[in-house]
Amino acid sequence: MTGSNRIAGYGEVSRSKPVTFTFDGKTYQGFEGDTLASALLANGVHLVGRSFKYHRPRGFLSAGPEEPNALVGISRDKTRSQPNVRATIQELYDGLIAESQNRWPSLTFDVGAVNDRFSRLFPAGFYYKTFMWPRSAWDKLYEPFIRRAAGLGHSPTEADPDRYSNRYAHCDLLIVGGGLSGLTAASEAAKSGKSVILCDENPVLGTGLRSDLRTKFSGKSARVHLNKLIETVRSAENIQVLTRTTAFSYLAQNMVALAERVTEHQASPESDAPRERLWQVRAQKVILATGAIERHMVFDGNDKPGVMLANAAQTFLARYGVAVGAKVGVYTATDTAYAAAIALHQAGIQVPVIVDARSGTLSAIGEEARLLGIKVVNNAFIKRVNGRLRVQSMVVEHQGTRETFDVDAIITSAGWTPSLHLFSQSRGKVAWDQETRRFLPGDYAQECQSIGACNGTDTIAELISEAVSAARWGIGSRARAKPKIPEIEDEVPASGGMIGADKGAGPDNPVKAFVDFQNDVTAKDIRLAVKEGFHSIEHVKRYTTTGMATDQGKTSNLHGLAIAAEALGKDIPEVGLTTFRAPYTPVSFGTFVNHNKGELFDPTRKTSIHDWAVEQGAAFEPVSLWQRAWYFPQDGEDMHAAVARECKTTRKIAGIFDASTLGKIEVVGPDAAEFMNRLYTNSWTKLGVGRLKYGIMCREDGFIYDDGVVGRLGENRFHVTTTTGGAPRVLNHMEDYLQTEFPDLKVWLTSTSEQWAVIAVNGPKAREIIAPLVEDIDFSPDALPHMSVREGKICGVPTRLFRMSFTGEMGFEINVPSNYGRAVWDAIWDRGAPIGMVPYGTETMHVLRAEKGYIIVGQDTDGTVTPHDAGLSWAIAKSKPDFVGKRGLERPDLKADGRPQLVGLKSLDGKTVLEEGAQITNRMNPSGPVDIQGFVTSSYWSETLQSPVAMALVNGGRSKMGETLFVPMVNETHKVEVCDTVFLDKEGGRVHG
């Protein structure tokens, strides 16, 4: 089809460049420069979707990013699809495929529309009151139904083939908004030589004036002035202009996130061009010129296709040459709609009537409309809109009489709401202006200034003066000047004096007067929320869902506030304003993820020995950000068989393990020992140089924060190890206390996690394997006893050799510079492999440590476990006057009987490996409430013991030694005996060799 609603002489589209596209499988034609919305309207298509809850027919409300209705699915092919695209900003390109959403089997006949007939069953908050009984129906009936009904559109099923990119930028001044205000500020800033970024979400600059037909055709110099501004800004070397770029988030310290649509408007983008680009801009100062959003009127049937905002109708005509209808009715509470009506009338479009909800004499523009022959009815309202899939007529009530007007479109305006989303995100405080009944920017929290319509500025002269002043403030001066004002007589959109009303509503005349089109929220829903006790506007918002989702209150917020305030008998500022959250408009996951997909999806850290494990066919698991060898299967082994072999061989001969991922922190300085004394529960002042000690670190509340082995390398130097995942937070914890609590201590902290590769060799033959490779270290048992550290060389490489074990066997942890990790590993492997040594992974490490009762912080602790609970009271120095967590440990609750304590569990059948996380009860088959005793923290099969081993946190666990408890699992409840956490070598002789 070709556009039958184009108006000759209007629009900026390239009529010599036709573009073919499809909507719901039907082929249409538009022009280069069209949006999908303008092209559909040009072809007479008003019905574009169905509403979320009631599946009511919906058309276009706006012509911009505030559009709540026209959300469509867009694709080029099967692999390039995106749901919930606003048709009003989607630029047309040849071959574009668009589909309506939330309907079945078709847009004109939607089975889901039955919800509208039973809308009384779905009032605000109905989901809180229903689906509660019978409970058995939840899983099979309610939940599947809700999941099918939830959401709009369908997520793509194919992998996204497009590329996305990311850029960081710094500038002296960031200007958000390329309308008259933003362009004026940018033009003034161009003179400064400072770096400026100007962004606008539209493909062209100056869209506000481009849509203003009265200014354009008034014979004044508005268009000339606009073009000069654009030329100045684009030619300035110090200004970077970003069109098709939305500022969607304003963060702390003037960080503003921008989403640039790079190739969304192209049929065949270049292969190396990104689809979208994320900009993270840090600006010294920010100017917000984000404009204002027109408000609709609230009346029965205001959501029917063909009802739209007055400015939208003017935009479609001015920018795209499209008439929104042949007979257009007007319903307004502000003069803005008169300007639109006059523009439509001058374009040859019939305007049968302007219905003005205000009383009193007409303004100058109202008289102008009347003189043009347009009927104007004051102090009136629309009682009803007729038509199912599109407006057919409207019923107007005036002083008790009703009159029906045949129309195929209705344009409305209840005034303008300054766009405060970004200002609010910057933590600025809004202020209510009673005279114009709108919220305006109040107190600023950052180096930011709002100008133009978003600041409530109502005339072009004031707007330009304000923009120039703001630009000069933006380059270091707040002085105001009187700039030269071009001859432009028109005003920018004003607020208007009325919100709009759902007049005629009542129990005998139930109406659907919509406040929030996207979430199907009516004025009646808001009143119901207030009636049911929700008096906080944030509660009203959540109960009714108004202003939520992608709309974020753009068109609905002030209406919702006004109706709630009326129902509460309060003024609007007393009710308050809901929070505007980022993103301002929807941003694709691809933009956020950009390069971080596939192999780059998650930052992956690999040790210097990683490639060796790959060569051996190891299976890997993620631990924190590291990839660690999980187990090393041989000859088709599954994990269970591989781990059993690794455990058995390590206990009998030797095993080699890559422990490089352990956190490592260097604590150095004259007060290093005192610092360690204050941070750890243990005492460190008497630890001899060359000795190791196991340390426990607590939070202030007394709960275990981390643990690790610490080596004293000198009087003023400690080598601290942490858990793999705990390294960053432990360093932050240390730095926090050093800088805020102990600034008097002379201590320096350095992360060395990446500096050292760590090779752990454990087993009876560990000494035999390592000894020939070690230099400058007395390797005899007496000179290098258990829990000692020496510095020397191994394979000619500097080493810190720890004599310690996390397996219960004789063990060594060999620290060497990371660059030499693989070479030293190869040398040790060449020594150990011939005598039967095996590499083992993290799963085997877990089994070996559990057999010895060694805990892992974060697995056997859950953030509420004290050293006493974990059986580590011996690690608390009783003679120390203070340490972090000491006072927390003295709290009565942390010393009370019955606290969860770490104990061992034996499966009484001798074969069942308990499920980690399984609950522990005191009865075999409870018929009533269950008395939960605790839960399983670690559980494995021990090949060495030929039985399962487990640890658990059990209430008063150490007082229950020998007692039988029960662990319910999927198919059976298992009996367990509470026992000590040490299952192997209780005397500890094996670590000495």
CSV table of C-alpha atoms in Angstrom, one decimal, residues 14-20 29-32 94:
chain,number,residue,atom,x,y,z
A,14,SER,CA,12.5,12.3,1.0
A,15,ARG,CA,9.6,11.6,-1.2
A,16,SER,CA,11.9,10.6,-4.0
A,17,LYS,CA,13.2,7.7,-2.0
A,18,PRO,CA,10.4,5.2,-1.3
A,19,VAL,CA,10.9,2.5,1.3
A,20,THR,CA,9.1,-0.8,1.5
A,29,GLN,CA,5.4,1.9,1.5
A,30,GLY,CA,6.9,4.9,3.3
A,31,PHE,CA,9.8,7.3,2.6
A,32,GLU,CA,13.3,7.8,3.8
A,94,ASP,CA,13.9,-0.9,3.3
